[in-house]
PDB file of C-alpha atoms in Angstrom:
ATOM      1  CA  UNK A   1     186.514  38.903 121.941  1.00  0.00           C
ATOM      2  CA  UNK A   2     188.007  37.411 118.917  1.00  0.00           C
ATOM      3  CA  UNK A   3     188.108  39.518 115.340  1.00  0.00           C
ATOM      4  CA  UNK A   4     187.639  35.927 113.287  1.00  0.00           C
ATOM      5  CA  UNK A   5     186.460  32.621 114.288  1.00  0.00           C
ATOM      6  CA  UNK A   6     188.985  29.705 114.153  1.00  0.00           C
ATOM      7  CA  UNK A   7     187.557  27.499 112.044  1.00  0.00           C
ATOM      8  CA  UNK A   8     187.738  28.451 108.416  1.00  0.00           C
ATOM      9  CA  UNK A   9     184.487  26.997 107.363  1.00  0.00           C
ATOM     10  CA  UNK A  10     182.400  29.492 109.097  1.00  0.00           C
ATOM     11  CA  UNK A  11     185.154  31.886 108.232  1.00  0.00           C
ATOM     12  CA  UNK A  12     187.006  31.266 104.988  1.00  0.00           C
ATOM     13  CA  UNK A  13     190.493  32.086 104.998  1.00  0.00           C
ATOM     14  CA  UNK A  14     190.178  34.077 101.707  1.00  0.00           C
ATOM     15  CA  UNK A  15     187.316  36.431 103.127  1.00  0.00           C
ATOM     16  CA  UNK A  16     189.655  36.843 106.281  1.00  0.00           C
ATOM     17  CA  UNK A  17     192.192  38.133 103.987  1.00  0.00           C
ATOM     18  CA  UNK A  18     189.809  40.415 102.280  1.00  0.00           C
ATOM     19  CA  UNK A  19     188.277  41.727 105.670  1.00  0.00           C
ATOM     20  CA  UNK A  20     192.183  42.280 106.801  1.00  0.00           C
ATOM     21  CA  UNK A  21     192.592  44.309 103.365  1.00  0.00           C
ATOM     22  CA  UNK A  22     189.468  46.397 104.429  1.00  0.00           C
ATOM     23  CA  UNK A  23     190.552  47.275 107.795  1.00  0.00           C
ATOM     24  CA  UNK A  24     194.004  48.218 106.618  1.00  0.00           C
ATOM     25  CA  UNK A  25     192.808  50.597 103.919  1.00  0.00           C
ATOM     26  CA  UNK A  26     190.315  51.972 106.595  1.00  0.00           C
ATOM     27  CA  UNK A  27     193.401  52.748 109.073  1.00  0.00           C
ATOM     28  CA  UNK A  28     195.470  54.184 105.550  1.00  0.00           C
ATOM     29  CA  UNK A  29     192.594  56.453 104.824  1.00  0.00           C
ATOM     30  CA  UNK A  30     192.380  57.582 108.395  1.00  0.00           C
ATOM     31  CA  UNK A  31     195.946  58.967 108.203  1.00  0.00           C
ATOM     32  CA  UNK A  32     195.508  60.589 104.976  1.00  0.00           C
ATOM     33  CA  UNK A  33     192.131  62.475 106.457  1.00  0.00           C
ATOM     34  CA  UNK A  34     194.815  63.293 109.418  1.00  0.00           C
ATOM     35  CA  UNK A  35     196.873  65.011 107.229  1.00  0.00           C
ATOM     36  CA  UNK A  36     194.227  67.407 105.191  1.00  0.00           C
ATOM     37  CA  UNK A  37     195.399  71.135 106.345  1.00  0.00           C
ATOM     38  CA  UNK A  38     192.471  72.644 108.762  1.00  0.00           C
ATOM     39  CA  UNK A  39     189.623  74.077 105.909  1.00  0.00           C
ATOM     40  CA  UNK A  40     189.820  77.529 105.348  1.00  0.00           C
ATOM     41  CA  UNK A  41     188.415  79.775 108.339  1.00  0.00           C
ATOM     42  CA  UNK A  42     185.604  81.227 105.627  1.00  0.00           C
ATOM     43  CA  UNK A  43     184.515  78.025 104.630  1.00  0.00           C
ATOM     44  CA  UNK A  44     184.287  76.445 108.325  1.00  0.00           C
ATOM     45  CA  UNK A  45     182.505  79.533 109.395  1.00  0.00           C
ATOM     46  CA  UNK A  46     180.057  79.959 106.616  1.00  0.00           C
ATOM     47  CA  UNK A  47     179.243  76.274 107.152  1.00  0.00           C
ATOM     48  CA  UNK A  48     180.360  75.406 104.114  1.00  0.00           C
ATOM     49  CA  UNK A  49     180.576  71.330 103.413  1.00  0.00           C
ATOM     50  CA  UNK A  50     183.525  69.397 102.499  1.00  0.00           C
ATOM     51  CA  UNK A  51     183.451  67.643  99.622  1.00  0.00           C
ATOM     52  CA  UNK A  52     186.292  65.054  98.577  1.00  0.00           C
ATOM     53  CA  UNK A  53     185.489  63.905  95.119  1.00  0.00           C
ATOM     54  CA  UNK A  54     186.976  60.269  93.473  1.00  0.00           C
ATOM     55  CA  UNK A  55     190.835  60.246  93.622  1.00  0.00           C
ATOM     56  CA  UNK A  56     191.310  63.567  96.112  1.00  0.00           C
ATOM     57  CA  UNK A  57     192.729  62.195  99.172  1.00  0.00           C
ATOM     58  CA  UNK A  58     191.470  65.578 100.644  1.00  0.00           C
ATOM     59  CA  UNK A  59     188.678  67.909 100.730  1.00  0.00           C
ATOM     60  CA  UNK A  60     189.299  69.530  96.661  1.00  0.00           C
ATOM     61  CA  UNK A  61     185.823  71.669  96.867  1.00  0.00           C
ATOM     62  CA  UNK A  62     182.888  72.915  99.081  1.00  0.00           C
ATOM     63  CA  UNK A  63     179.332  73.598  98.991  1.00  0.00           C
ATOM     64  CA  UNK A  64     178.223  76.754 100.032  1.00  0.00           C
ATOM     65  CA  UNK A  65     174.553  76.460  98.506  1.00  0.00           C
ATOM     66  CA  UNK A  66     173.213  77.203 101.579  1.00  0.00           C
ATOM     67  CA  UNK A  67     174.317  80.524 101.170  1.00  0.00           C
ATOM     68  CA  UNK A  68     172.340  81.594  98.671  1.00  0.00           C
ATOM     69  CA  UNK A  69     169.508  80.398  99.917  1.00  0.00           C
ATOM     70  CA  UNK A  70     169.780  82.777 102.753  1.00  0.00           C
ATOM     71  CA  UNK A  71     167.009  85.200 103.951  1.00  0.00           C
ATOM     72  CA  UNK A  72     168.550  88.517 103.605  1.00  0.00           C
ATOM     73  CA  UNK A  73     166.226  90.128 106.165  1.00  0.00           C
ATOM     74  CA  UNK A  74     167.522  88.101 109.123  1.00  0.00           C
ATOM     75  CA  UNK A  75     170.971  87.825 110.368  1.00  0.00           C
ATOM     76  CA  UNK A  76     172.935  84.577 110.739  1.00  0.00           C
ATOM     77  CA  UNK A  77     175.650  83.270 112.811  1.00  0.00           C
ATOM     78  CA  UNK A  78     176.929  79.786 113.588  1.00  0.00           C
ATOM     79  CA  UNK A  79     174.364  77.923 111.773  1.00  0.00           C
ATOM     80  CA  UNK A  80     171.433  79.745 113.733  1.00  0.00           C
ATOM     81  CA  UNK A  81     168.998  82.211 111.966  1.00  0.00           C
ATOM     82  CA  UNK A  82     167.847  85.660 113.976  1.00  0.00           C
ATOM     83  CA  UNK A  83     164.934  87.925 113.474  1.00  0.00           C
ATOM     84  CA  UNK A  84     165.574  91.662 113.760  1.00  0.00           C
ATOM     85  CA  UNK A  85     165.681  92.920 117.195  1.00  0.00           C
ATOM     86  CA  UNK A  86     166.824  89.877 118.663  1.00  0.00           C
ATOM     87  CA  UNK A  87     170.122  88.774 120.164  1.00  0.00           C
ATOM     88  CA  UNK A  88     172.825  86.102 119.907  1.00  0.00           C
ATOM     89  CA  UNK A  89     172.293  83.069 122.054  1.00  0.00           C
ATOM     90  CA  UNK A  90     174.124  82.539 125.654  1.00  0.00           C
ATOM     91  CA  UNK A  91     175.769  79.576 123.705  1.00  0.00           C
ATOM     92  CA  UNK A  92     176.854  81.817 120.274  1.00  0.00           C
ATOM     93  CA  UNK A  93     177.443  85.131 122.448  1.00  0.00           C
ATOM     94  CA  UNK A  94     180.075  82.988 123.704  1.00  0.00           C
ATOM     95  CA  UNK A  95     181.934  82.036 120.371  1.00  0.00           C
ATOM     96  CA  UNK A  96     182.442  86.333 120.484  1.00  0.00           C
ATOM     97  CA  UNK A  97     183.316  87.233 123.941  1.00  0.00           C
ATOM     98  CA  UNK A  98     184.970  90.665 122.405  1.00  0.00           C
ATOM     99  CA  UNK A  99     182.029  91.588 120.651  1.00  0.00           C
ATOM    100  CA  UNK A 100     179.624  91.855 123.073  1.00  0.00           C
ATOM    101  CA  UNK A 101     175.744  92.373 123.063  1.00  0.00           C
ATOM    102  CA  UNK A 102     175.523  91.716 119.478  1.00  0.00           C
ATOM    103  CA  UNK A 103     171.887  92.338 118.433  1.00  0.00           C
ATOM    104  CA  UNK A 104     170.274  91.640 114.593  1.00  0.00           C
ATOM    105  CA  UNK A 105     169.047  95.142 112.738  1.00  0.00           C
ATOM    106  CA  UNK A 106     167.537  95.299 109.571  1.00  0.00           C
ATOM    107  CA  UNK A 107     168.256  99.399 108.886  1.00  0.00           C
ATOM    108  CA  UNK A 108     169.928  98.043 105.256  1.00  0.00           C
ATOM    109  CA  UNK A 109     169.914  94.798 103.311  1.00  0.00           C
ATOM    110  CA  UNK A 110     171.062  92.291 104.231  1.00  0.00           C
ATOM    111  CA  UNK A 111     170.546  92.790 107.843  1.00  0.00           C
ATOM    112  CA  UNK A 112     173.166  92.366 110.270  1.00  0.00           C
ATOM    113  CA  UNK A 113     174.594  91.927 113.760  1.00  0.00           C
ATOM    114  CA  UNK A 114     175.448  95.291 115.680  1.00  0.00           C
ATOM    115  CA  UNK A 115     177.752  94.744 118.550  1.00  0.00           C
ATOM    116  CA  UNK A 116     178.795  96.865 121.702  1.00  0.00           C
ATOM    117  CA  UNK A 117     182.746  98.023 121.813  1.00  0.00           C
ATOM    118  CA  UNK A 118     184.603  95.412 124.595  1.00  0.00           C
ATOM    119  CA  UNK A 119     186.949  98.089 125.969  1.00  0.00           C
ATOM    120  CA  UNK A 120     188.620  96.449 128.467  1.00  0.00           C
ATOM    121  CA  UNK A 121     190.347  98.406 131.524  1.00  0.00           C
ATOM    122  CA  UNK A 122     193.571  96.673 131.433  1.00  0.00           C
ATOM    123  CA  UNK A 123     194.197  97.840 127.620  1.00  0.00           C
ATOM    124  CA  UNK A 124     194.221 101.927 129.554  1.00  0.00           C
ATOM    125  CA  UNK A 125     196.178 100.947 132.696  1.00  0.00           C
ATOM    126  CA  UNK A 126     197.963  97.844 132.337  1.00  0.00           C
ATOM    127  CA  UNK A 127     200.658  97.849 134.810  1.00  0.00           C
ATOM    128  CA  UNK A 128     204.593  96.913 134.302  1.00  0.00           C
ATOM    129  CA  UNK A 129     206.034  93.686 136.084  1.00  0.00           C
ATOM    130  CA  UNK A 130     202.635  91.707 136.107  1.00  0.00           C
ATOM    131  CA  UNK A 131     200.695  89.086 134.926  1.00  0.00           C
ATOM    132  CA  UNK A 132     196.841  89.582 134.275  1.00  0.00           C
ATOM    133  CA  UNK A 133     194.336  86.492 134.626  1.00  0.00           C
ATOM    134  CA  UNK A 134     192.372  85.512 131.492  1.00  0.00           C
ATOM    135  CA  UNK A 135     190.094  82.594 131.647  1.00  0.00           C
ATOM    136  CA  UNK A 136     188.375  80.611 128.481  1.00  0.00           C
ATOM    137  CA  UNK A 137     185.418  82.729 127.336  1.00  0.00           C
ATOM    138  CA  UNK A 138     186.242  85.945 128.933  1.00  0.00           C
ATOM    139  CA  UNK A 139     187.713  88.907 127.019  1.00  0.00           C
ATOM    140  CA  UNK A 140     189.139  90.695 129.686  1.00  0.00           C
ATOM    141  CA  UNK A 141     190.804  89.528 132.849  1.00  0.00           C
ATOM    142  CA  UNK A 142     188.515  87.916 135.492  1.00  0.00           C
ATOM    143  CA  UNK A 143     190.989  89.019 138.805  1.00  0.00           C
ATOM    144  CA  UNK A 144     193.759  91.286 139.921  1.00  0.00           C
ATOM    145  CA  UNK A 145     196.904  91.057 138.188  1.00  0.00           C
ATOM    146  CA  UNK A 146     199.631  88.913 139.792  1.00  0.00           C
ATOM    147  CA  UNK A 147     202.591  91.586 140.067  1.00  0.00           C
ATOM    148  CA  UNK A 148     206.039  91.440 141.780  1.00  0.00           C
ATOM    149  CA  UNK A 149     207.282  88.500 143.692  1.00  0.00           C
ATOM    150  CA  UNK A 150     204.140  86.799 143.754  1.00  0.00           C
ATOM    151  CA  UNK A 151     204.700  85.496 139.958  1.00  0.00           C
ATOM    152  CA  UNK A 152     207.311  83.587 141.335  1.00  0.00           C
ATOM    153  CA  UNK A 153     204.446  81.562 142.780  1.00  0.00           C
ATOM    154  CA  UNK A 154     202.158  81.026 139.343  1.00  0.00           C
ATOM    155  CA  UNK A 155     202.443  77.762 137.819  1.00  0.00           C
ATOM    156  CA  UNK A 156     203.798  77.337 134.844  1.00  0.00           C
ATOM    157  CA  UNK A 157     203.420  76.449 131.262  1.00  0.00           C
ATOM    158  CA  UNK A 158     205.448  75.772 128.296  1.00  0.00           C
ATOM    159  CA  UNK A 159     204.167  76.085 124.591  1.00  0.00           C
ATOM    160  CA  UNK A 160     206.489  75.674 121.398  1.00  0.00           C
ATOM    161  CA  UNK A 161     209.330  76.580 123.405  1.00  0.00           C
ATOM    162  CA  UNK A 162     207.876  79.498 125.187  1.00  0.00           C
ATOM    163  CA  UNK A 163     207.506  80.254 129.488  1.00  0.00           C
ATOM    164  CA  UNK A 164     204.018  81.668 129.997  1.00  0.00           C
ATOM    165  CA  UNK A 165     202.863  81.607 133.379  1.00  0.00           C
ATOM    166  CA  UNK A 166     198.955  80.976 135.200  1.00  0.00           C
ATOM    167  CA  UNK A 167     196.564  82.745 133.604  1.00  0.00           C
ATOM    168  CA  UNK A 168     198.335  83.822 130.503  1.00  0.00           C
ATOM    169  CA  UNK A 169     196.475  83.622 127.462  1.00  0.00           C
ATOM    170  CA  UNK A 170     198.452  81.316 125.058  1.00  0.00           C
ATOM    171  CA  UNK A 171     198.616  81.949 120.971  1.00  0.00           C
ATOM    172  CA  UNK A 172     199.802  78.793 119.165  1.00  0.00           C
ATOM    173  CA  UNK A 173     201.658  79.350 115.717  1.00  0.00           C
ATOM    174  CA  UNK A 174     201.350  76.112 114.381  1.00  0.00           C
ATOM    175  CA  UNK A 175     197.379  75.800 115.251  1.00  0.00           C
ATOM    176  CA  UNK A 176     196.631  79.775 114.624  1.00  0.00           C
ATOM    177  CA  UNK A 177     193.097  79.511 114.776  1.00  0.00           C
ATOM    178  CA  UNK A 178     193.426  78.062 118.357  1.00  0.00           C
ATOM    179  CA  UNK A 179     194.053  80.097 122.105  1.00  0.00           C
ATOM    180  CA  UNK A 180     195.124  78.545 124.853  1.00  0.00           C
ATOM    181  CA  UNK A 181     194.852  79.389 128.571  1.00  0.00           C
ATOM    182  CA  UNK A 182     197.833  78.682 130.872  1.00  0.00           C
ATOM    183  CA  UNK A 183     197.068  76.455 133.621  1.00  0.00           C
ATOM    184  CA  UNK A 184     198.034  74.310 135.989  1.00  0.00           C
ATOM    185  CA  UNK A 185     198.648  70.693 134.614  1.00  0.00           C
ATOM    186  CA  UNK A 186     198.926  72.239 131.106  1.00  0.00           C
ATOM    187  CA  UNK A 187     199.297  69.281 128.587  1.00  0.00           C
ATOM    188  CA  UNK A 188     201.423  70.905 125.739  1.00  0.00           C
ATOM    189  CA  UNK A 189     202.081  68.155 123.786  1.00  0.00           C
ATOM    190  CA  UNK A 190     198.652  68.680 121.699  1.00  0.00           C
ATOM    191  CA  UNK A 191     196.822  71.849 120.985  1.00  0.00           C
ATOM    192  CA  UNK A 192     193.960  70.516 119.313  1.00  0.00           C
ATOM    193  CA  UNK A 193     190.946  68.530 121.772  1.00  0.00           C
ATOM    194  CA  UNK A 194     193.280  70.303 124.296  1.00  0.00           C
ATOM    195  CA  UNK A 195     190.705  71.052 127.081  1.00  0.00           C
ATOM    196  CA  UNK A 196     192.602  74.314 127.973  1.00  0.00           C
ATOM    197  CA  UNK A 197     192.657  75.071 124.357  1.00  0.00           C
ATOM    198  CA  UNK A 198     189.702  76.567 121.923  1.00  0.00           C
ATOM    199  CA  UNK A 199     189.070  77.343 118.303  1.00  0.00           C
ATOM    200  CA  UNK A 200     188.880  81.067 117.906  1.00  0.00           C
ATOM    201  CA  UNK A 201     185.645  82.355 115.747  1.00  0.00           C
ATOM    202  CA  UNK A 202     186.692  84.872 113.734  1.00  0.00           C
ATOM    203  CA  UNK A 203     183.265  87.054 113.463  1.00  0.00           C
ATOM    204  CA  UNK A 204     183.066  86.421 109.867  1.00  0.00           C
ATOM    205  CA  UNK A 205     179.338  86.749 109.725  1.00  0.00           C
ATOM    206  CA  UNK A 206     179.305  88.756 112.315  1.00  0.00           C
ATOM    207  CA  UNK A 207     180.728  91.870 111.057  1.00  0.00           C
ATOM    208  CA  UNK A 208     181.092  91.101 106.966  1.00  0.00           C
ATOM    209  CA  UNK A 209     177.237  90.382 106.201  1.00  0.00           C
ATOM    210  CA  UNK A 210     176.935  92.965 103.361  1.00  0.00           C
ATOM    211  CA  UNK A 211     180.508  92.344 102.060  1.00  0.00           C
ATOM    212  CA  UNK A 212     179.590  88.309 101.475  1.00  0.00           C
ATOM    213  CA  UNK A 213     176.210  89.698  99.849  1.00  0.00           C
ATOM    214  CA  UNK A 214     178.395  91.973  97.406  1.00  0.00           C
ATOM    215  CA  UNK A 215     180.318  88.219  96.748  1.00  0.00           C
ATOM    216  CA  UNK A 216     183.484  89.886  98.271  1.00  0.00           C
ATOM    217  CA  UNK A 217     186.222  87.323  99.104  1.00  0.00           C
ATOM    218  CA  UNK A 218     188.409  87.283 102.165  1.00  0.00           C
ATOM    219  CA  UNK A 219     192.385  88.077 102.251  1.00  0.00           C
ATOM    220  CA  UNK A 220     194.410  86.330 104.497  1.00  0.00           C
ATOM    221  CA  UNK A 221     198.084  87.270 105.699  1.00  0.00           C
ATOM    222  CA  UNK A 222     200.572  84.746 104.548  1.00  0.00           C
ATOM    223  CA  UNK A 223     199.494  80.596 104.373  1.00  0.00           C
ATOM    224  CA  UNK A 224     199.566  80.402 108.438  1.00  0.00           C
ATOM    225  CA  UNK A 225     197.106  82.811 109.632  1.00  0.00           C
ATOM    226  CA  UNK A 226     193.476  82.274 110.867  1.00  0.00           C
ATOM    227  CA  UNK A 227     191.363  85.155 110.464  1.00  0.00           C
ATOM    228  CA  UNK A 228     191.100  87.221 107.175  1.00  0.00           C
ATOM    229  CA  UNK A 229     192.415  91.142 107.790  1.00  0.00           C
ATOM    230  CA  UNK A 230     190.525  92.335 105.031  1.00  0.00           C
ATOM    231  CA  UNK A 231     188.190  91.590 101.966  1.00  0.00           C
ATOM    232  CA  UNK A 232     188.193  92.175  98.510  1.00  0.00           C
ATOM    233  CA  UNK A 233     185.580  93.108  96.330  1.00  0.00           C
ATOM    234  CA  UNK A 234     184.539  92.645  92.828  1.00  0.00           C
ATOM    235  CA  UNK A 235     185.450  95.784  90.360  1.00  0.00           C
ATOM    236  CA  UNK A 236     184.466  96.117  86.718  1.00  0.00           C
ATOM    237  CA  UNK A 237     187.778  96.624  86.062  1.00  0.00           C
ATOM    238  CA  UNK A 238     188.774  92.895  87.256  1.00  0.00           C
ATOM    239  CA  UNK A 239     189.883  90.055  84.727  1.00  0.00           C
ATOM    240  CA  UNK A 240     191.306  86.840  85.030  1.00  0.00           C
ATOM    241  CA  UNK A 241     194.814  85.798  84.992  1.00  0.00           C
ATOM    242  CA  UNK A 242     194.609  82.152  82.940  1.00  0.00           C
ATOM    243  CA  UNK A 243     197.173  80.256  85.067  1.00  0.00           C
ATOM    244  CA  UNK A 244     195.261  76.621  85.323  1.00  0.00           C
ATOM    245  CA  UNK A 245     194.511  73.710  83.082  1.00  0.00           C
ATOM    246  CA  UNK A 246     192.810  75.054  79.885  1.00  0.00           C
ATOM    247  CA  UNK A 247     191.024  71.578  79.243  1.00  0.00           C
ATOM    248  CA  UNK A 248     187.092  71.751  79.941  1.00  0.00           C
ATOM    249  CA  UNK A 249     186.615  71.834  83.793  1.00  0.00           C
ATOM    250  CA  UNK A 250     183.587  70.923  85.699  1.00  0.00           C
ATOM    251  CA  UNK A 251     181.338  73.421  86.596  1.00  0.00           C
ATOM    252  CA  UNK A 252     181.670  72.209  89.906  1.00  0.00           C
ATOM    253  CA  UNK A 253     185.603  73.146  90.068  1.00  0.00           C
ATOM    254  CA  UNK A 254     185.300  76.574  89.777  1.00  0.00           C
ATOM    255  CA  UNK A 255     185.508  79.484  91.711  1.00  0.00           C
ATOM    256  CA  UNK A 256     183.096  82.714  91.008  1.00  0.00           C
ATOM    257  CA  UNK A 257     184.265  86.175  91.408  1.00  0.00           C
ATOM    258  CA  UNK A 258     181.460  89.267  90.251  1.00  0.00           C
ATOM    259  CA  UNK A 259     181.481  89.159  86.958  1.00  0.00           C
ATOM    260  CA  UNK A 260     184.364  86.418  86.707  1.00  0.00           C
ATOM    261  CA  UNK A 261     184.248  82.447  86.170  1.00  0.00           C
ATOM    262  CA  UNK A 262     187.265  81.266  87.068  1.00  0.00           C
ATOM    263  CA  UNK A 263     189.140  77.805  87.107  1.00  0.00           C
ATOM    264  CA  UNK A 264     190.934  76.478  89.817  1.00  0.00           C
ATOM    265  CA  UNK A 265     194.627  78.226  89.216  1.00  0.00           C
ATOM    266  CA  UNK A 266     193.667  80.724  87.549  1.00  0.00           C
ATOM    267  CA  UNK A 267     193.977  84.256  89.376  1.00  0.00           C
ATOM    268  CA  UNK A 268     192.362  87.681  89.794  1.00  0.00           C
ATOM    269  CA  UNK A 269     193.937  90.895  88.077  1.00  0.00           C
ATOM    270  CA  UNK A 270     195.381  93.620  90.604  1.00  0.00           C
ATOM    271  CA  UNK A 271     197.293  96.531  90.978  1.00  0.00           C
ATOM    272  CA  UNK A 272     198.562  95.927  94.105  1.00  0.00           C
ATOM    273  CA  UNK A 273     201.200  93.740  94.187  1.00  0.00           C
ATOM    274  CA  UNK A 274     201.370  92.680  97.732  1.00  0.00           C
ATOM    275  CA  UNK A 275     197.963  90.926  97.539  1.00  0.00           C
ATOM    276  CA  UNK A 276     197.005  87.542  95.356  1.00  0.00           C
ATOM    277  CA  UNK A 277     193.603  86.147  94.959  1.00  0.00           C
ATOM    278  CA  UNK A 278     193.439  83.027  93.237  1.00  0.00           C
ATOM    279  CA  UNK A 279     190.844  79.739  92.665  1.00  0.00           C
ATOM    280  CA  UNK A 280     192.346  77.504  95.156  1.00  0.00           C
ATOM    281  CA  UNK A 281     189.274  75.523  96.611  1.00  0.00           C
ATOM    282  CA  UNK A 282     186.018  76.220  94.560  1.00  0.00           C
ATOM    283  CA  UNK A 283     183.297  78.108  94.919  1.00  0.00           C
ATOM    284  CA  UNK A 284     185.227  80.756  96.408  1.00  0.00           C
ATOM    285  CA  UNK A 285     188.257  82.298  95.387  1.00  0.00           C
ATOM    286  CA  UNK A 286     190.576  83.885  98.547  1.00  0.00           C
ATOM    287  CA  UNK A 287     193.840  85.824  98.532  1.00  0.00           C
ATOM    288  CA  UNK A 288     196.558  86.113 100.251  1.00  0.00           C
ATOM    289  CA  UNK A 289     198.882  89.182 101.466  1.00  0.00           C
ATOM    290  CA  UNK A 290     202.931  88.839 101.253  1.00  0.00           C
ATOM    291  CA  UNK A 291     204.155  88.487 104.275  1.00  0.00           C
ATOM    292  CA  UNK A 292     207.240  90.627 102.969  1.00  0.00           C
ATOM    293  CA  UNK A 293     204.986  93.304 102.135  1.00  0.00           C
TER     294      UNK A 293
END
């Protein structure tokens, strides 16, 4: 199969040269979408959608309208909607394998997901000199440990410069939102589409229904962690700390915080000092923790 016919009156040389244009801008714009940093873990979660306005090469905003238009006496997880009483799906019970049993109650508003406590036996006795066996959607190990000698006979894996060995659950710190399982054949030169490798769901509607009702925002620890470690919540007391372009800024490019309109820069006002929250990527403002803290 030939891209362009060969004679230039079907094909004109000048539309070739336009069509070659295209195709190159196409492949240019692929690498720049390559390059976007991951969207943050609330937004992905909340099913939030990208939006990459005129001259952004990347995603500069998201809309979250489907949030509000939430109904506050069912729970939601994962895009899926559940009446109270009922539990998570065999396919979204999976995305939480240590929060099991999760079941929608409607005892306050909104309602939300109760879960069962994974307490898993190896946490109480885990023994010295072994290694347990975790498989992909499982929480706890799924077989005896491998202890002594016998190790000598797991396969092995290597991960940014690390020795992990069969059945070793595997943390990436580059990809942080990702878990990988040690097995044998292990391709570590990607993380991502690995098919030993998985996203990990953080639980944010799991377990922080009322919080994103109250419009609390998520803190995250340092730039190169996945899952928030705690929220913060509008006070009376908050005002904003004018740190972005003054100029008049589209409604659209600005983050909303209680009481607070902010614009993107500009940051929250807060005693602690070990804990930012700025308008980074609108509608939502997020903060961060110090990792010198």
């Amino acid at each position: 199969y030939k891209l362009f016919p060969r004679t230039s009156k079907t094909f004109p040389v000048n539309m070739r040269k336009n069509v070659i244009g295209a195709i190159l801008l196409c492949s240019l714009a692929a690498l720049c979408n390559a390059d976007c940093p991951a969207p943050p873990k609330h937004y992905s979660e909340l099913g939030c959608k990208p939006i990459k306005d005129q001259g952004y090469d990347c995603p500069n905003r998201y809309d979250c309208t489907t949030l509000r238009k939430r109904d506050n006496q069912k729970c939601h997880f994962n895009g899926n909607s559940y009446e109270p009483g009922t539990s998570l799906s065999d396919d979204d019970q999976a995305l939480v394998p240590c929060s099991p049993a999760c079941r929608c109650m409607n005892y306050s508003s909104p309602a939300s997901f109760n879960c069962a406590t994974n307490e898993c036996p190896e946490f109480f006795r885990r023994k010295e000199n072994c290694i347990y066996q975790y498989t992909k959607g499982q929480c706890c190990t799924t077989g005896p440990a491998i202890c002594g000698k016998k190790i000598e006979e797991l396969g092995k894996c290597h991960l940014e410069g690390k020795l992990y060995r069969e059945g070793e659950p595997m943390f990436p710190e580059k990809n942080s939102c990702y878990k990988c399982h040690c097995k044998q054949g292990f391709d570590n030169s990607t993380v991502v589409g690995n098919p030993n490798c998985y996203e990990i769901n953080c639980g944010i509607e799991l377990r922080n229904a009322e919080r994103l009702a109250l419009g609390c925002i998520p803190v995250y620890f340092g730039n190169d962690r996945c899952c928030p470690i705690s929220w913060r919540c509008p006070e009376d007391k908050d005002t904003i700390i004018e740190e972005g372009p003054r100029s008049v800024q589209d409604s659209k490019m600005q983050c909303k915080f209680g009481k607070l309109t902010m614009g993107v820069g500009d940051s929250i006002s807060s005693e602690d000092k070990c804990v930012s929250c700025k308008c980074t990527i609108p509608p939502m403002a997020q903060c961060v923790q110090s990792r010198d803290c």
